[in-house]
Amino acid sequence: MLSNGHGEDAIGARLVPELRARGFTLEALPIVGDGHAYHALGVPIAGPTAAMPSGGFVYGRPAALAGDLAHGLLGLTLAQLRALHAGRWDAALAIGDVVPLGFAWHTGLPFGFVGCAKSDLYLGGRPGAYLPHERWLMRRPTCLAVWPRDAITTDNLRAAGVAADWLGNPMMDGLAPRGVALPGDPQATTFLLLPGSRGEAVANLAVLRRSALAIAASGRPARFLAAIAPGLDPTGFADAEWPLVEGLAHGWADAAEPRDGREQCALRHADGAVVWLVEGAFADAAHAARLALAMAGTATEQVVGLGKPAIAIPGKGPQFTWAFAEAQTRLLGESVLLLPDDPARVAMEAWTLLDDAERLARIAANGRARMGPPGAAARIADALVARLSATKLNKSS
């Protein structure tokens, strides 16, 4: 399994139990980062890994690429390619964009491609998100099948001669609530804060916290749940790092409150607003929320796929910049409202949206249509088994 980013690793992790259930023995090569999602499932890592300063976001950012190169990106890539030829595998599964796609082709093995990073929705439905060299890789004889992230991109790739099938988006798997008791008042309107999964999350949460304060200032009951991604230490949001991003200034203070036999981290403001830091309960928090304040990639798409609206607020990056957020609105359509870091405006737009039942109904339908139903991981696993079986039969005949 070859993937190149936190979101891509998470999709790979959703495929792991389905592939294991069908008899596959798995190893993974996370091309970007340390592969936390694979480690958590006990999937062996097949080669060297390292976290780069850019977090993997180098496209269109020459300075970020230069920084990664200075931190050993070229040597890491060469070592990863060597590792691909040191192992003995029967097939490869690429997840992400052209990088794992190219790695999979480089192995010489039969491979499938879960194309979760690109979509023709970015272009208003016109073909072109996948460039000629990417389509060339998808048409290689060793490429068994391509599973794009949406139906429109699938149809366009088929027209270009690619063996593509839309089986849904694995991002929408594993999102059933688990009955986790969430902090705060469940009767209040619940807002989900999505600061992202990378190093910028601390600074992003400072931005989201200001908008939460403005929303709370309306006087209407509001509950704020901040989803803290695996691998991020929630205590880091409430102590030493905060002063670097205005953290405990302007009336905010960190607090830890007993809940269900453990301490629940929270940030409290002197005006009474509370931002609860929630770990390991993203699905429950997403289902409980009526609206997300978003500075994240995959998590925002998942919330939208559940039929919820999101307000995107660009930050300083490296991931969640204005360009990234603007592209996300093209991908997700009406479900995402892009606003500047203006807490008063965010608060006004949030309450206005939540009071518009007709608009909320359109947003719910749009989000579910763009992200697809759950169950994609099982369908992709079945398709991979079928394609590999057909390949073996063709060879034997």
Short mmCIF file of C-alpha atoms in Angstrom, two decimals:
data_model
loop_
_atom_site.label_atom_id
_atom_site.label_comp_id
_atom_site.label_asym_id
_atom_site.label_seq_id
_atom_site.Cartn_x
_atom_site.Cartn_y
_atom_site.Cartn_z
CA MET A 1 0.00 0.00 0.00
CA LEU A 2 1.53 3.27 -1.18
CA SER A 3 0.13 6.60 0.04
CA ASN A 4 1.41 10.14 0.43
CA GLY A 5 -0.24 12.15 3.16
CA HIS A 6 -2.28 12.00 6.37
CA GLY A 7 -5.60 11.90 4.50
CA GLU A 8 -4.32 9.30 2.06
CA ASP A 9 -2.95 7.18 4.92
CA ALA A 10 -6.36 7.41 6.59
CA ILE A 11 -8.03 6.11 3.42
CA GLY A 12 -5.47 3.31 3.30
CA ALA A 13 -6.28 2.48 6.91
CA ARG A 14 -9.97 2.13 6.03
CA LEU A 15 -9.03 -0.35 3.33
CA VAL A 16 -6.79 -2.42 5.63
CA PRO A 17 -9.47 -4.47 7.46
CA GLU A 18 -11.38 -5.08 4.23
CA LEU A 19 -8.24 -6.32 2.44
CA ARG A 20 -7.20 -8.47 5.40
CA ALA A 21 -10.67 -10.00 5.52
CA ARG A 22 -10.15 -11.10 1.91
CA GLY A 23 -6.85 -12.82 2.64
CA PHE A 24 -4.30 -10.13 1.81
CA THR A 25 -1.07 -9.83 3.78
CA LEU A 26 -0.22 -6.14 3.85
CA GLU A 27 2.74 -3.83 4.12
CA ALA A 28 2.63 -0.07 3.67
CA LEU A 29 4.98 2.62 2.46
CA PRO A 30 3.76 6.05 3.61
CA ILE A 31 5.70 8.34 1.28
CA VAL A 32 4.95 11.44 3.38
CA GLY A 33 5.08 11.38 7.18
CA ASP A 34 5.46 8.42 9.52
CA GLY A 35 2.31 6.45 8.65
CA HIS A 36 0.56 6.79 12.03
CA ALA A 37 -2.67 5.34 10.60
CA TYR A 38 -0.87 2.17 9.48
CA HIS A 39 1.09 1.82 12.72
CA ALA A 40 -2.18 1.94 14.67
CA LEU A 41 -3.42 -1.12 12.74
CA GLY A 42 -0.18 -3.07 13.04
CA VAL A 43 0.63 -2.81 9.33
CA PRO A 44 4.41 -3.22 8.83
CA ILE A 45 6.17 -0.29 7.18
CA ALA A 46 8.07 -1.41 4.09
CA GLY A 47 10.67 1.35 3.84
CA PRO A 48 12.14 4.49 5.36
CA THR A 49 9.85 7.36 6.34
CA ALA A 50 10.42 10.94 7.49
CA ALA A 51 8.36 14.04 8.15
CA MET A 52 9.24 16.91 5.81
CA PRO A 53 8.87 20.61 6.72
CA SER A 54 6.23 21.17 4.03
CA GLY A 55 4.02 18.34 5.28
CA GLY A 56 3.92 17.15 1.67
CA PHE A 57 2.45 20.36 0.27
CA VAL A 58 5.02 21.41 -2.33
CA TYR A 59 2.96 21.82 -5.50
CA GLY A 60 3.28 25.42 -6.68
CA ARG A 61 5.48 26.24 -3.68
CA PRO A 62 9.14 26.25 -4.80
CA ALA A 63 10.35 27.45 -1.40
CA ALA A 64 8.61 24.53 0.33
CA LEU A 65 10.17 22.08 -2.12
CA ALA A 66 13.58 23.64 -1.52
CA GLY A 67 13.10 23.24 2.23
CA ASP A 68 12.20 19.58 1.84
CA LEU A 69 15.21 18.99 -0.39
CA ALA A 70 17.41 20.61 2.23
CA HIS A 71 16.00 18.15 4.79
CA GLY A 72 16.87 15.12 2.67
CA LEU A 73 13.82 14.63 0.43
CA LEU A 74 15.84 13.36 -2.53
CA GLY A 75 17.74 10.81 -0.45
CA LEU A 76 14.52 9.67 1.21
CA THR A 77 12.77 9.22 -2.14
CA LEU A 78 15.66 7.19 -3.57
CA ALA A 79 15.75 5.02 -0.44
CA GLN A 80 11.98 4.44 -0.70
CA LEU A 81 12.29 3.43 -4.36
CA ARG A 82 15.09 1.01 -3.46
CA ALA A 83 12.87 -0.48 -0.74
CA LEU A 84 10.19 -1.22 -3.33
CA HIS A 85 12.55 -3.56 -5.11
CA ALA A 86 13.85 -5.19 -1.95
CA GLY A 87 10.54 -6.72 -0.95
CA ARG A 88 8.57 -9.57 -2.45
CA TRP A 89 4.97 -8.58 -3.14
CA ASP A 90 2.33 -9.79 -5.54
CA ALA A 91 0.57 -6.47 -6.13
CA ALA A 92 0.54 -2.80 -5.18
CA LEU A 93 -2.25 -0.41 -4.26
CA ALA A 94 -1.56 3.30 -4.76
CA ILE A 95 -3.61 5.85 -2.80
CA GLY A 96 -3.39 9.58 -3.44
CA ASP A 97 -1.95 11.32 -6.50
CA VAL A 98 0.73 10.92 -9.15
CA VAL A 99 3.49 10.19 -6.60
CA PRO A 100 2.15 6.84 -5.28
CA LEU A 101 0.79 6.15 -8.77
CA GLY A 102 4.30 6.50 -10.18
CA PHE A 103 5.78 4.45 -7.34
CA ALA A 104 3.27 1.65 -8.00
CA TRP A 105 4.10 1.58 -11.72
CA HIS A 106 7.81 1.62 -10.84
CA THR A 107 7.42 -1.67 -8.95
CA GLY A 108 6.48 -3.52 -12.14
CA LEU A 109 3.70 -5.24 -10.19
CA PRO A 110 0.01 -5.27 -11.09
CA PHE A 111 -1.54 -2.37 -9.21
CA GLY A 112 -4.73 -0.52 -8.49
CA PHE A 113 -5.06 3.23 -7.93
CA VAL A 114 -7.42 4.97 -5.50
CA GLY A 115 -7.34 8.51 -6.88
CA CYS A 116 -8.49 10.54 -3.90
CA ALA A 117 -6.48 13.73 -4.47
CA LYS A 118 -7.82 15.01 -7.79
CA SER A 119 -11.26 15.65 -9.19
CA ASP A 120 -12.74 17.25 -12.30
CA LEU A 121 -15.18 18.98 -9.96
CA TYR A 122 -12.35 21.45 -9.42
CA LEU A 123 -12.84 22.35 -13.10
CA GLY A 124 -16.61 22.56 -12.99
CA GLY A 125 -16.92 18.98 -14.26
CA ARG A 126 -14.72 19.46 -17.33
CA PRO A 127 -12.00 16.85 -17.89
CA GLY A 128 -8.44 17.88 -17.14
CA ALA A 129 -7.70 17.42 -13.43
CA TYR A 130 -5.56 14.42 -14.36
CA LEU A 131 -2.73 15.48 -16.66
CA PRO A 132 -1.55 13.50 -19.71
CA HIS A 133 1.33 11.79 -17.90
CA GLU A 134 -1.03 10.71 -15.10
CA ARG A 135 -3.52 9.26 -17.59
CA TRP A 136 -0.60 7.53 -19.32
CA LEU A 137 0.32 5.80 -16.05
CA MET A 138 -3.32 4.75 -15.55
CA ARG A 139 -3.37 3.15 -19.00
CA ARG A 140 -0.29 1.00 -18.41
CA PRO A 141 -0.94 -2.76 -18.77
CA THR A 142 0.02 -3.33 -15.11
CA CYS A 143 -2.66 -0.88 -13.92
CA LEU A 144 -5.60 -3.13 -13.14
CA ALA A 145 -8.14 -0.44 -12.28
CA VAL A 146 -8.57 3.16 -11.19
CA TRP A 147 -11.10 4.18 -8.56
CA PRO A 148 -11.56 7.97 -8.65
CA ARG A 149 -13.19 10.00 -5.91
CA ASP A 150 -16.40 10.93 -7.77
CA ALA A 151 -18.62 9.88 -10.65
CA ILE A 152 -17.88 12.87 -12.91
CA THR A 153 -14.12 12.29 -12.83
CA THR A 154 -14.71 8.59 -13.46
CA ASP A 155 -16.78 9.25 -16.58
CA ASN A 156 -14.15 11.65 -17.92
CA LEU A 157 -11.33 9.16 -17.35
CA ARG A 158 -13.29 6.40 -19.06
CA ALA A 159 -13.69 8.66 -22.08
CA ALA A 160 -9.88 9.01 -22.09
CA GLY A 161 -9.40 5.24 -22.21
CA VAL A 162 -8.76 4.61 -18.51
CA ALA A 163 -10.27 1.55 -16.81
CA ALA A 164 -12.03 3.60 -14.13
CA ASP A 165 -14.94 2.70 -11.86
CA TRP A 166 -16.61 4.84 -9.22
CA LEU A 167 -17.23 2.73 -6.13
CA GLY A 168 -17.64 5.58 -3.66
CA ASN A 169 -15.18 7.40 -1.45
CA PRO A 170 -13.49 5.49 1.42
CA MET A 171 -13.37 8.77 3.35
CA MET A 172 -17.02 8.15 4.18
CA ASP A 173 -16.39 4.74 5.77
CA GLY A 174 -15.99 4.32 9.51
CA LEU A 175 -18.00 7.43 10.38
CA ALA A 176 -20.81 5.78 12.32
CA PRO A 177 -21.07 7.30 15.82
CA ARG A 178 -19.81 5.07 18.63
CA GLY A 179 -21.89 6.53 21.44
CA VAL A 180 -19.05 8.55 22.96
CA ALA A 181 -20.23 10.98 25.63
CA LEU A 182 -19.24 14.41 24.35
CA PRO A 183 -18.51 17.33 26.68
CA GLY A 184 -20.63 20.46 26.88
CA ASP A 185 -24.37 21.06 26.69
CA PRO A 186 -25.95 18.71 24.11
CA GLN A 187 -29.00 20.98 23.93
CA ALA A 188 -26.92 23.88 22.63
CA THR A 189 -26.17 24.34 18.93
CA THR A 190 -23.00 22.34 18.36
CA PHE A 191 -20.16 23.72 16.24
CA LEU A 192 -17.28 21.47 15.18
CA LEU A 193 -13.87 23.12 14.97
CA LEU A 194 -11.48 21.46 12.52
CA PRO A 195 -7.93 22.83 12.94
CA GLY A 196 -6.33 20.17 10.74
CA SER A 197 -3.98 17.31 11.38
CA ARG A 198 -0.57 18.89 10.80
CA GLY A 199 1.82 21.17 12.64
CA GLU A 200 -0.23 24.23 11.73
CA ALA A 201 -3.15 22.95 13.82
CA VAL A 202 -2.17 24.99 16.90
CA ALA A 203 -2.16 28.26 14.94
CA ASN A 204 -5.35 27.23 13.12
CA LEU A 205 -7.20 26.58 16.35
CA ALA A 206 -6.29 30.07 17.53
CA VAL A 207 -8.08 31.42 14.44
CA LEU A 208 -11.11 29.18 14.95
CA ARG A 209 -11.23 30.07 18.65
CA ARG A 210 -11.71 33.75 17.82
CA SER A 211 -14.68 32.93 15.59
CA ALA A 212 -16.13 30.67 18.29
CA LEU A 213 -15.98 33.58 20.72
CA ALA A 214 -17.88 35.81 18.27
CA ILE A 215 -20.52 33.10 17.74
CA ALA A 216 -20.96 32.71 21.49
CA ALA A 217 -21.32 36.49 21.88
CA SER A 218 -24.68 36.33 20.09
CA GLY A 219 -26.21 35.06 23.30
CA ARG A 220 -27.62 31.93 21.68
CA PRO A 221 -26.53 28.68 23.39
CA ALA A 222 -23.52 27.24 21.54
CA ARG A 223 -21.22 24.28 22.16
CA PHE A 224 -17.76 24.15 20.53
CA LEU A 225 -16.00 20.82 19.97
CA ALA A 226 -12.48 20.95 18.52
CA ALA A 227 -11.52 17.67 16.82
CA ILE A 228 -7.88 16.92 17.66
CA ALA A 229 -6.33 14.53 15.12
CA PRO A 230 -4.43 11.39 16.13
CA GLY A 231 -0.78 12.14 16.69
CA LEU A 232 -1.43 15.66 17.98
CA ASP A 233 -0.99 16.16 21.72
CA PRO A 234 -4.06 18.05 23.02
CA THR A 235 -2.08 19.42 25.95
CA GLY A 236 0.01 21.30 23.40
CA PHE A 237 -3.03 23.41 22.59
CA ALA A 238 -3.39 24.50 26.18
CA ASP A 239 0.09 25.24 27.42
CA ALA A 240 3.52 26.25 26.16
CA GLU A 241 2.74 26.63 22.47
CA TRP A 242 -0.29 28.85 22.90
CA PRO A 243 1.46 32.14 23.67
CA LEU A 244 3.14 31.92 20.26
CA VAL A 245 -0.30 32.22 18.65
CA GLU A 246 -1.96 34.54 21.14
CA GLY A 247 -3.14 31.41 22.96
CA LEU A 248 -3.78 32.35 26.54
CA ALA A 249 -3.97 36.07 25.90
CA HIS A 250 -7.17 38.06 25.39
CA GLY A 251 -9.03 36.44 28.27
CA TRP A 252 -8.44 32.78 27.42
CA ALA A 253 -7.17 30.21 29.88
CA ASP A 254 -6.58 26.49 29.69
CA ALA A 255 -8.52 24.12 31.90
CA ALA A 256 -8.76 20.40 32.54
CA GLU A 257 -12.03 19.08 33.89
CA PRO A 258 -12.87 15.57 35.15
CA ARG A 259 -15.17 13.68 32.78
CA ASP A 260 -15.87 9.95 32.61
CA GLY A 261 -12.97 9.19 34.92
CA ARG A 262 -10.41 11.26 33.02
CA GLU A 263 -9.55 14.87 32.49
CA GLN A 264 -11.13 16.61 29.52
CA CYS A 265 -9.02 19.41 28.06
CA ALA A 266 -10.76 22.69 27.36
CA LEU A 267 -10.03 26.32 26.66
CA ARG A 268 -12.19 28.79 28.57
CA HIS A 269 -12.69 32.47 27.92
CA ALA A 270 -13.49 35.02 30.57
CA ASP A 271 -16.75 35.77 28.73
CA GLY A 272 -17.88 32.18 29.28
CA ALA A 273 -17.14 30.54 25.90
CA VAL A 274 -15.61 27.06 26.14
CA VAL A 275 -13.78 25.18 23.39
CA TRP A 276 -13.62 21.49 24.25
CA LEU A 277 -10.67 19.54 22.83
CA VAL A 278 -11.99 16.17 21.69
CA GLU A 279 -9.73 13.22 20.86
CA GLY A 280 -10.72 9.92 19.31
CA ALA A 281 -14.37 10.82 18.81
CA PHE A 282 -14.43 12.57 15.46
CA ALA A 283 -17.42 10.62 14.12
CA ASP A 284 -19.54 11.32 17.20
CA ALA A 285 -18.61 15.00 17.16
CA ALA A 286 -19.29 15.29 13.41
CA HIS A 287 -22.74 13.76 13.76
CA ALA A 288 -23.53 15.99 16.74
CA ALA A 289 -22.47 19.18 14.98
CA ARG A 290 -24.77 21.37 12.97
CA LEU A 291 -21.95 23.33 11.33
CA ALA A 292 -18.17 23.05 11.05
CA LEU A 293 -15.63 25.86 11.26
CA ALA A 294 -12.99 24.33 9.05
CA MET A 295 -9.27 24.66 8.40
CA ALA A 296 -8.73 21.05 7.32
CA GLY A 297 -8.78 18.87 4.22
CA THR A 298 -10.10 15.34 4.75
CA ALA A 299 -12.11 16.14 7.89
CA THR A 300 -13.98 18.93 6.11
CA GLU A 301 -14.87 16.61 3.23
CA GLN A 302 -16.14 13.99 5.67
CA VAL A 303 -18.35 16.47 7.51
CA VAL A 304 -19.74 17.70 4.20
CA GLY A 305 -20.38 14.09 3.16
CA LEU A 306 -22.52 13.69 6.28
CA GLY A 307 -24.71 16.50 4.97
CA LYS A 308 -23.37 19.27 7.20
CA PRO A 309 -22.36 22.80 6.12
CA ALA A 310 -18.85 24.12 6.70
CA ILE A 311 -17.37 27.60 6.89
CA ALA A 312 -13.77 27.55 5.66
CA ILE A 313 -11.37 30.13 7.07
CA PRO A 314 -7.95 30.23 5.36
CA GLY A 315 -4.82 30.31 7.49
CA LYS A 316 -1.10 30.69 6.87
CA GLY A 317 -0.52 27.08 5.85
CA PRO A 318 1.35 25.17 4.72
CA GLN A 319 -1.84 23.23 3.98
CA PHE A 320 -4.86 25.38 4.66
CA THR A 321 -4.11 28.50 2.66
CA TRP A 322 -6.56 30.66 0.71
CA ALA A 323 -5.70 28.77 -2.49
CA PHE A 324 -6.36 25.40 -0.82
CA ALA A 325 -9.65 26.59 0.68
CA GLU A 326 -10.82 28.13 -2.60
CA ALA A 327 -10.14 24.86 -4.40
CA GLN A 328 -12.04 23.02 -1.69
CA THR A 329 -15.14 25.14 -2.34
CA ARG A 330 -15.01 24.14 -6.02
CA LEU A 331 -14.74 20.49 -5.00
CA LEU A 332 -17.55 20.58 -2.44
CA GLY A 333 -19.79 23.27 -3.90
CA GLU A 334 -22.48 24.96 -1.84
CA SER A 335 -21.65 22.91 1.23
CA VAL A 336 -18.58 25.07 1.97
CA LEU A 337 -18.72 28.83 2.51
CA LEU A 338 -15.30 30.50 2.20
CA LEU A 339 -14.81 33.51 4.50
CA PRO A 340 -11.82 35.57 5.62
CA ASP A 341 -10.55 35.54 9.19
CA ASP A 342 -13.21 38.00 10.34
CA PRO A 343 -14.87 36.62 13.50
CA ALA A 344 -17.85 38.99 13.42
CA ARG A 345 -18.66 38.08 9.83
CA VAL A 346 -18.15 34.36 10.48
CA ALA A 347 -20.59 34.54 13.41
CA MET A 348 -23.21 36.41 11.39
CA GLU A 349 -22.96 34.04 8.42
CA ALA A 350 -23.03 30.96 10.67
CA TRP A 351 -26.26 31.88 12.43
CA THR A 352 -27.85 33.09 9.17
CA LEU A 353 -27.08 29.78 7.49
CA LEU A 354 -28.37 27.71 10.40
CA ASP A 355 -31.65 29.64 10.34
CA ASP A 356 -32.23 28.86 6.63
CA ALA A 357 -33.91 25.45 6.45
CA GLU A 358 -34.18 25.41 2.65
CA ARG A 359 -30.48 26.16 2.22
CA LEU A 360 -29.54 23.50 4.76
CA ALA A 361 -31.59 20.91 2.85
CA ARG A 362 -29.77 21.77 -0.39
CA ILE A 363 -26.41 21.57 1.38
CA ALA A 364 -27.24 18.15 2.84
CA ALA A 365 -28.19 16.74 -0.57
CA ASN A 366 -25.16 18.31 -2.27
CA GLY A 367 -22.69 16.95 0.29
CA ARG A 368 -23.98 13.40 0.13
CA ALA A 369 -24.00 13.44 -3.67
CA ARG A 370 -20.41 14.72 -3.94
CA MET A 371 -18.88 12.38 -1.35
CA GLY A 372 -20.98 9.26 -1.94
CA PRO A 373 -22.39 6.62 0.42
CA PRO A 374 -20.36 4.56 2.92
CA GLY A 375 -19.07 1.11 2.04
CA ALA A 376 -16.52 2.12 -0.60
CA ALA A 377 -13.63 0.31 1.10
CA ALA A 378 -15.41 -3.04 0.88
CA ARG A 379 -16.39 -2.44 -2.74
CA ILE A 380 -12.82 -1.48 -3.71
CA ALA A 381 -11.41 -4.53 -1.89
CA ASP A 382 -13.84 -6.81 -3.76
CA ALA A 383 -12.93 -5.17 -7.06
CA LEU A 384 -9.20 -5.59 -6.39
CA VAL A 385 -9.67 -9.28 -5.64
CA ALA A 386 -11.65 -9.72 -8.86
CA ARG A 387 -9.08 -7.88 -10.99
CA LEU A 388 -6.14 -9.82 -9.51
CA SER A 389 -7.97 -13.12 -9.99
CA ALA A 390 -8.69 -12.24 -13.62
CA THR A 391 -5.05 -11.35 -14.16
CA LYS A 392 -3.88 -14.72 -12.77
CA LEU A 393 -6.39 -16.56 -14.96
CA ASN A 394 -5.19 -14.70 -18.03
CA LYS A 395 -1.56 -15.58 -17.25
CA SER A 396 -2.35 -19.26 -16.65
CA SER A 397 -4.24 -19.51 -19.93
#
